[in-house]
Short mmCIF file of C-alpha atoms and ligand atoms in Angstrom, two decimals:
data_model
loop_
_atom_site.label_atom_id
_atom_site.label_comp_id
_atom_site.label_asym_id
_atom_site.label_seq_id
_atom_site.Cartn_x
_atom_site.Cartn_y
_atom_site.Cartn_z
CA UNK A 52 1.93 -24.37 -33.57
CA UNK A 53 -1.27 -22.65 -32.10
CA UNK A 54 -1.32 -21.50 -28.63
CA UNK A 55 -2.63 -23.69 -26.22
CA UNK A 56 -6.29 -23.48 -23.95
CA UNK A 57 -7.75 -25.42 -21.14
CA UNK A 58 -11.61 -24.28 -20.90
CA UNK A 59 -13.33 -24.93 -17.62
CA UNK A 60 -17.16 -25.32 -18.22
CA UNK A 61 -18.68 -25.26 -14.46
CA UNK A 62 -23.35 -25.64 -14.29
CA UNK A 63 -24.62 -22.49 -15.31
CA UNK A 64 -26.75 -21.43 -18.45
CA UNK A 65 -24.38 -19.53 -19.55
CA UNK A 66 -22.47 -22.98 -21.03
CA UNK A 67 -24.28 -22.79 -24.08
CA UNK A 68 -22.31 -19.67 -25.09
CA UNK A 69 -19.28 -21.30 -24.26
CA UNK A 70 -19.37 -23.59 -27.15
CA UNK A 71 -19.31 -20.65 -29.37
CA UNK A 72 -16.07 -19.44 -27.24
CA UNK A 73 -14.54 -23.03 -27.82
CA UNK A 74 -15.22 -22.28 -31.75
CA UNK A 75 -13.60 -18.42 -31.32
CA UNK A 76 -10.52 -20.16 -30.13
CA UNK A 77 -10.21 -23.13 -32.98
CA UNK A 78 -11.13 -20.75 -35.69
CA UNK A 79 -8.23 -18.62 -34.66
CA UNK A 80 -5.86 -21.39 -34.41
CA UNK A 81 -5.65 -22.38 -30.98
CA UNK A 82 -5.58 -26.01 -29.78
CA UNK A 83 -8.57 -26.29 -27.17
CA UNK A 84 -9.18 -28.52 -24.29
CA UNK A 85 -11.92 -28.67 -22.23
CA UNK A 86 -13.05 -29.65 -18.93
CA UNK A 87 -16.15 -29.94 -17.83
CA UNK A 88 -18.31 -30.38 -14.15
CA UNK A 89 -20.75 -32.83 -14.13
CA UNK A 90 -23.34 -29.98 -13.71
CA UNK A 91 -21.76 -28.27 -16.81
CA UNK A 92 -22.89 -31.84 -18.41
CA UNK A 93 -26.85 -30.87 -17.05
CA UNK A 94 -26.50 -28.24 -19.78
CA UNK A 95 -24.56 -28.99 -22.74
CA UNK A 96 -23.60 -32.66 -24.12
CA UNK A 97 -19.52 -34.30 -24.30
CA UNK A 98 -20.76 -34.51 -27.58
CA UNK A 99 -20.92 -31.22 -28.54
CA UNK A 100 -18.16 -29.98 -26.44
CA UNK A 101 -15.61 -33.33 -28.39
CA UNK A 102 -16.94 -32.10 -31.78
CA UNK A 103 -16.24 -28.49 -31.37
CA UNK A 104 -12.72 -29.14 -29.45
CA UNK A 105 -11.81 -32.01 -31.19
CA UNK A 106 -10.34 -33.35 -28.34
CA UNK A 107 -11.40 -35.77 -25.77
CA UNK A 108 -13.35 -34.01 -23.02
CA UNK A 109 -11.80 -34.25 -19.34
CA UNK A 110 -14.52 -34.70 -16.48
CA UNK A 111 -13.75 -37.41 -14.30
CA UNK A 112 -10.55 -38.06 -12.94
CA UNK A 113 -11.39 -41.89 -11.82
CA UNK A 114 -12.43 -42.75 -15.72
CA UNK A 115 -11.07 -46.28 -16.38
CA UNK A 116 -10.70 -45.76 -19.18
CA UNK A 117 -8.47 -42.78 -19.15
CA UNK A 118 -4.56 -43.39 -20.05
CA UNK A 119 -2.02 -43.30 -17.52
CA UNK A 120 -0.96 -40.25 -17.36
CA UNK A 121 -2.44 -37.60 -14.76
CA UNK A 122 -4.55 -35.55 -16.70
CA UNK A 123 -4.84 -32.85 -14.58
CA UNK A 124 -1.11 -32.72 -14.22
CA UNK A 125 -0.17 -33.18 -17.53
CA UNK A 126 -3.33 -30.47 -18.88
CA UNK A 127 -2.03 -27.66 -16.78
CA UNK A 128 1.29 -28.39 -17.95
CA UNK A 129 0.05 -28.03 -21.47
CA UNK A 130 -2.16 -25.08 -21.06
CA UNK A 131 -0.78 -21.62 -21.96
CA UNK A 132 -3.81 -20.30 -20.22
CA UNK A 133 -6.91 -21.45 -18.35
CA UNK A 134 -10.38 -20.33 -18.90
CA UNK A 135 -13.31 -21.16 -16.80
CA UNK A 136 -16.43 -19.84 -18.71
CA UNK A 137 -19.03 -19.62 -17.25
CA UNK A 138 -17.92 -20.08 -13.71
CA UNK A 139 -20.53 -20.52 -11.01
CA UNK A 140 -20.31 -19.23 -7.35
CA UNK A 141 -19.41 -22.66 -6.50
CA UNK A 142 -16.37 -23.07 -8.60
CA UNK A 143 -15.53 -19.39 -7.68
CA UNK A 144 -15.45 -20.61 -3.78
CA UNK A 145 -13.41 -23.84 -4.12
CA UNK A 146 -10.89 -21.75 -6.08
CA UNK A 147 -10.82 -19.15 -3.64
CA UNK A 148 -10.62 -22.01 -0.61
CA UNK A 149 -8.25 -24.24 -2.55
CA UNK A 150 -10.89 -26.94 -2.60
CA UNK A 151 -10.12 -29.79 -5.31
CA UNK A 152 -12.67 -32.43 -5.26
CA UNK A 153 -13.21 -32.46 -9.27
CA UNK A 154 -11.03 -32.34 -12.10
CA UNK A 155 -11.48 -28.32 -12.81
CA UNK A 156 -11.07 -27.33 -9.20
CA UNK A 157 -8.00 -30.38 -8.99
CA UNK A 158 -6.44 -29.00 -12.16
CA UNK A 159 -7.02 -25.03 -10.95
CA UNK A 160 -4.39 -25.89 -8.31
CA UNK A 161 -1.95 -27.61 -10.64
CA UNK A 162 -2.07 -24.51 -13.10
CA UNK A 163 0.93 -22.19 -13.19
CA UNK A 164 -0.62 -20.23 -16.02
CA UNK A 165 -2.74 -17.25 -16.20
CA UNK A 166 -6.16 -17.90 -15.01
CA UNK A 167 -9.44 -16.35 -16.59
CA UNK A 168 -12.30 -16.44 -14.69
CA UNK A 169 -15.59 -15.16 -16.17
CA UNK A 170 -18.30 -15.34 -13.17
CA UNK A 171 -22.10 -16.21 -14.41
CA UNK A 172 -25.27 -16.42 -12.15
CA UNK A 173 -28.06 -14.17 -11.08
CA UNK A 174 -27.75 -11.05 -9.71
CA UNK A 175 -28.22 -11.55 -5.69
CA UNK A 176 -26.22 -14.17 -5.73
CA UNK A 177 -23.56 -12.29 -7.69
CA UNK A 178 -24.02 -9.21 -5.13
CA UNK A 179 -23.37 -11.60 -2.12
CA UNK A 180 -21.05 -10.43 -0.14
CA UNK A 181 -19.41 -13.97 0.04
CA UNK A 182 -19.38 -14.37 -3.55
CA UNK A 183 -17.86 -10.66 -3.92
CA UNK A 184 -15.20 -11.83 -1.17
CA UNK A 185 -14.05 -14.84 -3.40
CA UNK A 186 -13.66 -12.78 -6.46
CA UNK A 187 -11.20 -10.53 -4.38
CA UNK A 188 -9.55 -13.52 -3.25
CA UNK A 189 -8.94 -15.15 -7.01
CA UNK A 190 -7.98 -11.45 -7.87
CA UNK A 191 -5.39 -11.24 -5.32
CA UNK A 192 -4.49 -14.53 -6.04
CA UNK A 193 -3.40 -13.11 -9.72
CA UNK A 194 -6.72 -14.92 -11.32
CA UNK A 195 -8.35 -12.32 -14.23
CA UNK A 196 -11.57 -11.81 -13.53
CA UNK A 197 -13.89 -11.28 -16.56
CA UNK A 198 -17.05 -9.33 -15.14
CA UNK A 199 -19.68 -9.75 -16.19
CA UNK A 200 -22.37 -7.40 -17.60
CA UNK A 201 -25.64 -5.76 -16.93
CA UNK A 202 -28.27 -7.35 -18.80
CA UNK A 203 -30.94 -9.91 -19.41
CA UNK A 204 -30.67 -12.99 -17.23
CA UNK A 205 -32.23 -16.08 -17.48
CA UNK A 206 -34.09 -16.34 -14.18
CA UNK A 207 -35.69 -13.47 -15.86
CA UNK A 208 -34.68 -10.42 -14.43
CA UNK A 209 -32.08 -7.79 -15.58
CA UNK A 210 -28.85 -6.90 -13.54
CA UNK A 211 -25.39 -7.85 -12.77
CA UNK A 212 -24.36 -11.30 -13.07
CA UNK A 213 -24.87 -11.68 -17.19
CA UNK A 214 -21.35 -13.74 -18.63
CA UNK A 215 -19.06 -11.98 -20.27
CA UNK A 216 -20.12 -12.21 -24.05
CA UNK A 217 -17.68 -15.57 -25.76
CA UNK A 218 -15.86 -12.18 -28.14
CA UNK A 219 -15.00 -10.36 -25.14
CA UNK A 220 -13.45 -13.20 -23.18
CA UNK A 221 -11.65 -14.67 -26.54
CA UNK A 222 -9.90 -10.73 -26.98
CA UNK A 223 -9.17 -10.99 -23.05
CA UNK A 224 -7.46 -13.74 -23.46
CA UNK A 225 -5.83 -13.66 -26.85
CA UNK A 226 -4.58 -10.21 -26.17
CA UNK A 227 -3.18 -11.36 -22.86
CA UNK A 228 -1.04 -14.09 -24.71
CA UNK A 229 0.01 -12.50 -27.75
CA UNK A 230 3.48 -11.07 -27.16
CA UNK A 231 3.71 -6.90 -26.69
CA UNK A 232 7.29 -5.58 -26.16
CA UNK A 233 6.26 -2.08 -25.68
CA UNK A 234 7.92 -1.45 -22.85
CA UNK A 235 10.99 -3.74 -23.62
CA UNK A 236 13.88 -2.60 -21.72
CA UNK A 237 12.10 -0.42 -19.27
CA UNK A 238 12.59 0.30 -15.79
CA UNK A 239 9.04 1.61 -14.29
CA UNK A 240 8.73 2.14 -10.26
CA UNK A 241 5.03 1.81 -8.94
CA UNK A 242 4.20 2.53 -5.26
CA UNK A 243 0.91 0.47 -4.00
CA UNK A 244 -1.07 0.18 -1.02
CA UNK A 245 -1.76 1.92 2.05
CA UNK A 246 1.23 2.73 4.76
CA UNK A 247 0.92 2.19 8.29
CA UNK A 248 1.59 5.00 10.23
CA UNK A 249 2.36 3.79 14.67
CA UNK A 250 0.54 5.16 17.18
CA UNK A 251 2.37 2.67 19.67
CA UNK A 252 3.76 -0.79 19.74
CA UNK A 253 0.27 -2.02 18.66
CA UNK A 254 -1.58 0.56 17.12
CA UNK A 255 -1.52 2.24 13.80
CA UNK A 256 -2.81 4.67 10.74
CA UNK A 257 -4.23 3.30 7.99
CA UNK A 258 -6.32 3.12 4.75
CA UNK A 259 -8.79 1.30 3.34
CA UNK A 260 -6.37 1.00 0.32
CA UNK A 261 -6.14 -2.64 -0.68
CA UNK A 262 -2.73 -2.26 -3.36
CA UNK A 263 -4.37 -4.31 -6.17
CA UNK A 264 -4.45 -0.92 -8.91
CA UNK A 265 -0.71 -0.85 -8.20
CA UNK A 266 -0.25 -5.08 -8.57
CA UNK A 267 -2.64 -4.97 -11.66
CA UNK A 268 -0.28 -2.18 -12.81
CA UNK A 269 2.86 -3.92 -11.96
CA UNK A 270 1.95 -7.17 -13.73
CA UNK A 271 0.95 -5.06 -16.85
CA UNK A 272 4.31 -3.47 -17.15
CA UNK A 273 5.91 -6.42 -16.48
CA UNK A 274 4.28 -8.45 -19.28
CA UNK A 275 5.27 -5.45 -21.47
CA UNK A 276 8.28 -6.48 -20.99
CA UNK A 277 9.32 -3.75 -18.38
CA UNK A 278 11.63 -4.16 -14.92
CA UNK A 279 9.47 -3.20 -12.26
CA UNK A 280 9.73 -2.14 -8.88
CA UNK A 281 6.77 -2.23 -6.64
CA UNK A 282 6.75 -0.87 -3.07
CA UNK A 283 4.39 -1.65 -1.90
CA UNK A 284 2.67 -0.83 1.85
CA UNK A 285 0.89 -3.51 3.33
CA UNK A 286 -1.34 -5.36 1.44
CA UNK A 287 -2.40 -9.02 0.58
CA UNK A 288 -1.49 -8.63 -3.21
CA UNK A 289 0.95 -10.99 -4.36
CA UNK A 290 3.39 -10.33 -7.80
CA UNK A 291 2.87 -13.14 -10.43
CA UNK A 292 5.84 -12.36 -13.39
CA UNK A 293 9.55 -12.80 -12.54
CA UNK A 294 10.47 -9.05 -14.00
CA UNK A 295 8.69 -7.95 -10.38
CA UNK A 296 10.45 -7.12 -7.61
CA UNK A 297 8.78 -6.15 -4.62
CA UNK A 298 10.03 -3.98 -1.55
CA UNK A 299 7.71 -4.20 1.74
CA UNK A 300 7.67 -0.95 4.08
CA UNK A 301 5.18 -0.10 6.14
CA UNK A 302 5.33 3.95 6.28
CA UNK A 303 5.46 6.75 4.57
CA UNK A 304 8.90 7.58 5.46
CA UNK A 305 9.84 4.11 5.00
CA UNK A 306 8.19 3.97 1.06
CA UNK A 307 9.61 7.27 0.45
CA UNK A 308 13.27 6.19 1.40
CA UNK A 309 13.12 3.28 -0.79
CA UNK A 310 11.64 4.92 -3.87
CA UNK A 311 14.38 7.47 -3.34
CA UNK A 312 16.81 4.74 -3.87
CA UNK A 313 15.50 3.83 -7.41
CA UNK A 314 14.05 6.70 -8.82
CA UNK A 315 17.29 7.60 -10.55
CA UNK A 316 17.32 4.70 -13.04
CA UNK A 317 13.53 4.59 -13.71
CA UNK A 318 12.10 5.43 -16.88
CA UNK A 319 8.44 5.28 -15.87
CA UNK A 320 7.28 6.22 -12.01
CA UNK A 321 3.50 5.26 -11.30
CA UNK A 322 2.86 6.52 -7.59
CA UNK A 323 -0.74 4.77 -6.74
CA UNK A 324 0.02 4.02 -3.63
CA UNK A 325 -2.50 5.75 -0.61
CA UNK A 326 0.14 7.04 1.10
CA UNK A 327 -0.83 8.70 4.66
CA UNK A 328 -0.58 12.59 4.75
CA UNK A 329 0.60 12.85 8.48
CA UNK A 330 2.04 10.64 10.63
CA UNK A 331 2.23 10.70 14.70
CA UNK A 332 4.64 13.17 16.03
CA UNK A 333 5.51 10.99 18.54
CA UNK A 334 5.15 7.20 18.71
CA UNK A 335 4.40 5.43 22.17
CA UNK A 336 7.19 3.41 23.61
CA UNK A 337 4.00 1.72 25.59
CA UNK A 338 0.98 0.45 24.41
CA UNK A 339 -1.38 4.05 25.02
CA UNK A 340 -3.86 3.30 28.00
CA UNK A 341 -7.05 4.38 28.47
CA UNK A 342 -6.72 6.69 31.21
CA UNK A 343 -7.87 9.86 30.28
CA UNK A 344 -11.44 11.10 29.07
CA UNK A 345 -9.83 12.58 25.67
CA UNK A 346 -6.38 11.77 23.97
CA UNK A 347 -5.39 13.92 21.53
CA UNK A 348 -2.86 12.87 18.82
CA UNK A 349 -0.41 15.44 17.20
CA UNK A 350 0.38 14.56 14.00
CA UNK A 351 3.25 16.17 11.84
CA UNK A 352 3.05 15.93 7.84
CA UNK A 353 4.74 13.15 5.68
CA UNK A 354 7.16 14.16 2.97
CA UNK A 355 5.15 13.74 -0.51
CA UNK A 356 6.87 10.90 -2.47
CA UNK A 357 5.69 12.30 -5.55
CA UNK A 358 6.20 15.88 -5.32
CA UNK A 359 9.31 15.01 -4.31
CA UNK A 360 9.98 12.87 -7.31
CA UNK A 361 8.47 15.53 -9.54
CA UNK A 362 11.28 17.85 -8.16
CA UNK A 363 14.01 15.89 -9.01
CA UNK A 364 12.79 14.28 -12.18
CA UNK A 365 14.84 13.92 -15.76
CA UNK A 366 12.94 15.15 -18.75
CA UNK A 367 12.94 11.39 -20.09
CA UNK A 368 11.14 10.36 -17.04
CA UNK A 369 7.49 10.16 -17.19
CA UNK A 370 5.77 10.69 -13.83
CA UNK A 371 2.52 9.43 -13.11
CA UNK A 372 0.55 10.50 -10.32
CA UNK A 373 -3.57 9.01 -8.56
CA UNK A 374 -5.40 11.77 -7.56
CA UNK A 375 -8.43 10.42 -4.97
CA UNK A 376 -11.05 13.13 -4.42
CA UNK A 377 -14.44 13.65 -3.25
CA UNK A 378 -15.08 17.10 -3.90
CA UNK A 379 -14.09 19.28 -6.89
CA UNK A 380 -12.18 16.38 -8.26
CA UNK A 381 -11.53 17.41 -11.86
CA UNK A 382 -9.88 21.12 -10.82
CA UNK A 383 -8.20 19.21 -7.71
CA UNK A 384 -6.87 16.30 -10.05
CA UNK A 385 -5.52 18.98 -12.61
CA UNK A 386 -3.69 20.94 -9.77
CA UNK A 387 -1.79 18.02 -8.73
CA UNK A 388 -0.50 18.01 -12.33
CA UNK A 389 1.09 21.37 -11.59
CA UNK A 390 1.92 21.54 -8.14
CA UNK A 391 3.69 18.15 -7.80
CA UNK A 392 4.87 18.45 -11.66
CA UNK A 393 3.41 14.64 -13.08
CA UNK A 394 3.11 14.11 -16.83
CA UNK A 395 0.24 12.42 -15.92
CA UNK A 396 -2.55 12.20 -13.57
CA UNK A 397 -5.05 9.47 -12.85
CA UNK A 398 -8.08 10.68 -11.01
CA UNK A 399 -10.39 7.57 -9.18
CA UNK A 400 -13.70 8.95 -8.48
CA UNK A 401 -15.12 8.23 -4.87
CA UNK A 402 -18.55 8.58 -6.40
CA UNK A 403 -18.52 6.40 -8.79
CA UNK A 404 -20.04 3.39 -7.92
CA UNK A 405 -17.52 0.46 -8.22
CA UNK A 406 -14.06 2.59 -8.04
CA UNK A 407 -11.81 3.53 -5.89
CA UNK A 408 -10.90 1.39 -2.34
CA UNK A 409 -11.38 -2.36 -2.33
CA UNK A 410 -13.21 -2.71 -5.44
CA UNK A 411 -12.30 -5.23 -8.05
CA UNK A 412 -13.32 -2.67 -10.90
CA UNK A 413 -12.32 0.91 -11.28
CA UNK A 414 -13.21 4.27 -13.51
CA UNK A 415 -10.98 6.80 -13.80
CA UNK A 416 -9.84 9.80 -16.36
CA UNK A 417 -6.17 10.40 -16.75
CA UNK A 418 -5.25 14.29 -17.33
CA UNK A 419 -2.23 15.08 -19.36
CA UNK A 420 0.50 18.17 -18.72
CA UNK A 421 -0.14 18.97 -22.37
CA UNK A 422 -4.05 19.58 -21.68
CA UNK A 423 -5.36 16.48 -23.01
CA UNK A 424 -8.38 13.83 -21.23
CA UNK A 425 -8.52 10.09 -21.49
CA UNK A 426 -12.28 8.57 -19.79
CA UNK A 427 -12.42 5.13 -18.92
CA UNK A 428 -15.33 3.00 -18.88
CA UNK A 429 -15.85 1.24 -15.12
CA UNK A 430 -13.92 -2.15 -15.81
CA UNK A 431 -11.73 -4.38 -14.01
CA UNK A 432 -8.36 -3.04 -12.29
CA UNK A 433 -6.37 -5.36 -14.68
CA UNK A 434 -8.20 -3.82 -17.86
CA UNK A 435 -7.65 -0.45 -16.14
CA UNK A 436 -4.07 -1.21 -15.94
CA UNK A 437 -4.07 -1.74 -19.35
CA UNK A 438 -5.08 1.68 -19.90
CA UNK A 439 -3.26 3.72 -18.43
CA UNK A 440 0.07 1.97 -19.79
CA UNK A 441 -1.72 2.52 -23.15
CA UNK A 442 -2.02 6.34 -22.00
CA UNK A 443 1.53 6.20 -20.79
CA UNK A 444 2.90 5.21 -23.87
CA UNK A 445 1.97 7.88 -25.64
CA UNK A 446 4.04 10.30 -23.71
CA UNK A 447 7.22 8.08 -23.07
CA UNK A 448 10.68 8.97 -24.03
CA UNK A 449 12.08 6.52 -26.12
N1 LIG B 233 1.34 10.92 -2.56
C1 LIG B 233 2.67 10.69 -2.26
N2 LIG B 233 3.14 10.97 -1.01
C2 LIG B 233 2.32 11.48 -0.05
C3 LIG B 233 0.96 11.71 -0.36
C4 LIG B 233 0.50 11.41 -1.62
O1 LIG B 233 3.41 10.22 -3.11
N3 LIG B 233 2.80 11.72 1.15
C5 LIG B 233 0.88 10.63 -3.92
C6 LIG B 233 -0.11 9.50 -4.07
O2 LIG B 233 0.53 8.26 -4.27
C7 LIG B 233 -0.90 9.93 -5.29
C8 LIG B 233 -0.87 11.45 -5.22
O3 LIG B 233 0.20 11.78 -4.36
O4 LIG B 233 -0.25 9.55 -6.49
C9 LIG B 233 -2.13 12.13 -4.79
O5 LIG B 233 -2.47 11.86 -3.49
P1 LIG B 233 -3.77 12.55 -2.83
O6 LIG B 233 -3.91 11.99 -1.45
O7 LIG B 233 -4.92 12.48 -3.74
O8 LIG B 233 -3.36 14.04 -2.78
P2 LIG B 233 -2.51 14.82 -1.75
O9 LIG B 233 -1.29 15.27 -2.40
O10 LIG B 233 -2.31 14.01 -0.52
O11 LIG B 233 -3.39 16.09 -1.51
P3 LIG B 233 -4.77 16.26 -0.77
O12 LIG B 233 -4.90 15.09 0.19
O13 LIG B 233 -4.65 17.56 -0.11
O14 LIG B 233 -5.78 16.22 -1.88
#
């Protein structure tokens, strides 16, 4: 029995493309479904979208002359994965708001699979910061976004906002449901987020860090068949795999006593979390008034999770390490391999456009111990992920 897909065709251009997608997923034996907006149905026909599918199209949930049961119910229930291709700003919004007033944004709610969202529409809309919002939103919400590319729109200028080509998105997906053990059996600790350091009963701090590299990278592992541990800081990033469990803290001290607790039985430590540097010496019993001209704050240094890790590490254990920089990054990045002893670490680039802090995409070049260089492209954190488990294996202790 093929594996089974529920495409979501929302009113962009881009629709005409997805017919070649639905014929990518027959031709490699999935069972297709589709449904379709009535905008969608502005640009390509039920026609062409029955023949290719050969299945009945889904697009209006008051049909009378649908059967009884509730399609979008019984659909999402059916799906192994959802894929809305292309998906407008409009569909991106009601998914983010949890608006269902059509079958796709009815049956989005309804779906407990994994989501695929490939975004299509013209550059300055794409750029929005509303429409940039939403895509965090479905991200944090565990949705994969499928970016889309630079290149020639139809409203006849070039730039971001292009759909992911119908190849690309049928890999994403396919690769995402075909089964990978490769890390069957192992236990991998990530650390994610920022950590809150008080100032006084209402006052902290903080980091832009927003925790979704270290979910993306928990999620990963997990569907590699890993047990992992994520403590995380705080951060709106929710866990979407049952292998996941998640320990909240709030400061340094606080992740750093709880990663000390489970390093021992780890085989894989990932440390991406932004984890402050110093923390108040002192923390105000009383909210701090403003009484005085100046206030100066004395801060005293955290302990460093990972060099401490790296001091008491096993030779099986693989340590992997995020280096942030904005100046000298490569030498600074290949210190940090040394002086906190990781197998591995993973340098984000402040300067590249698109990385780093509360971006949905990141770059970054992962430096081995044993001298070695791995360059991303800029992608998505989930693709990222992907990556650097890829790297990972290569140096793992079996
Ligand atoms: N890290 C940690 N504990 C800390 C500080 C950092 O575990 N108290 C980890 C981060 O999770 C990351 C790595 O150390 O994996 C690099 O952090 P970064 O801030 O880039 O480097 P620092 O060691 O803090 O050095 P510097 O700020 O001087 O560059």
């Amino acid at each position: 029995m093929g594996k089974h897909v529920v495409i979501g065709i929302t009113g962009g251009i881009a629709a005409y493309k997805t017919m070649h997608l639905i014929r990518l997923f027959k031709k490699n034996g999935y069972e297709v479904r589709v449904t379709a907006t009535a905008n969608a149905l502005q640009f390509v026909t039920p026609l062409t979208i029955e023949t290719l599918s050969q299945n009945k199209l889904y697009t209006d949930m008051f049909d009378s002359h649908r059967t009884l049961e509730v399609e979008h119910i019984s659909m999402a229930e059916w799906a192994d994965a959802l894929v809305v291709a292309p998906a407008t700003a409009n569909i991106i919004a009601k998914f983010a708001l949890g608006i269902a007033d059509d079958a796709l944004s009815t049956l989005y709610l309804a779906v407990k699979k994994p989501v695929f969202v490939a975004p299509a529409m013209n550059s300055n809309m794409f750029e929005n910061p509303v429409v940039q919002e939403n895509i965090k939103i479905l991200q944090n919400h565990g949705c994969r976004l499928l970016l889309p590319n630079e290149g020639f729109l139809a409203c006849g200028t070039t730039g971001n906002g292009r759909m992911e080509e119908p190849e690309e998105i049928f890999d994403s997906v396919d690769e995402f449901l075909s089964d990978d053990h490769t890390l069957q059996g192992k236990r991998v600790l990530i650390t994610a987020g920022p950590t809150y350091e008080p100032l006084d009963p209402v006052r902290f701090i903080g980091n832009h860090s927003s925790g979704l590299m270290g979910f993306c990278l928990a999620e990963a592992a997990a569907r590699r068949g890993a047990r992992v541990s994520i403590v995380s800081g705080p951060s709106s990033c929710t866990a979407h795999h049952q292998n996941i469990h998640r320990y909240n803290v709030k400061t340094a001290e606080e992740m750093y006593q709880q990663c000390m607790q489970l390093v021992d039985e780890q085989d894989i430590i990932i440390m991406s979390a932004a984890v402050a540097d110093y923390t108040p010496a002192h923390v105000a019993p009383e909210k701090i008034k403003k009484d005085n001209a100046q206030l100066s704050i004395e801060l005293v240094k955290t302990k460093d999770i990972l060099a401490s890790v790296g001091k008491i590490k096993r030779d099986n254990q693989l340590l992997i390490g995020f280096a942030l920089e904005t100046e000298n990054e490569v030498e600074n990045a290949k210190k940090k391999l040394h002086t906190k002893n990781a197998d591995l670490i993973v340098l984000n680039s402040l300067r590249t456009a698109g990385a780093g802090f509360r971006t949905t995409t990141n770059q970054v070049t992962i430096y081995s111990k044993d001298g070695h260089e791995y360059v991303s492209e800029l992608k998505s954190k989930q693709e990222i992920a992907q990556e650097i488990l890829q790297t990972a294996l290569k140096y793992i202790h079996n």
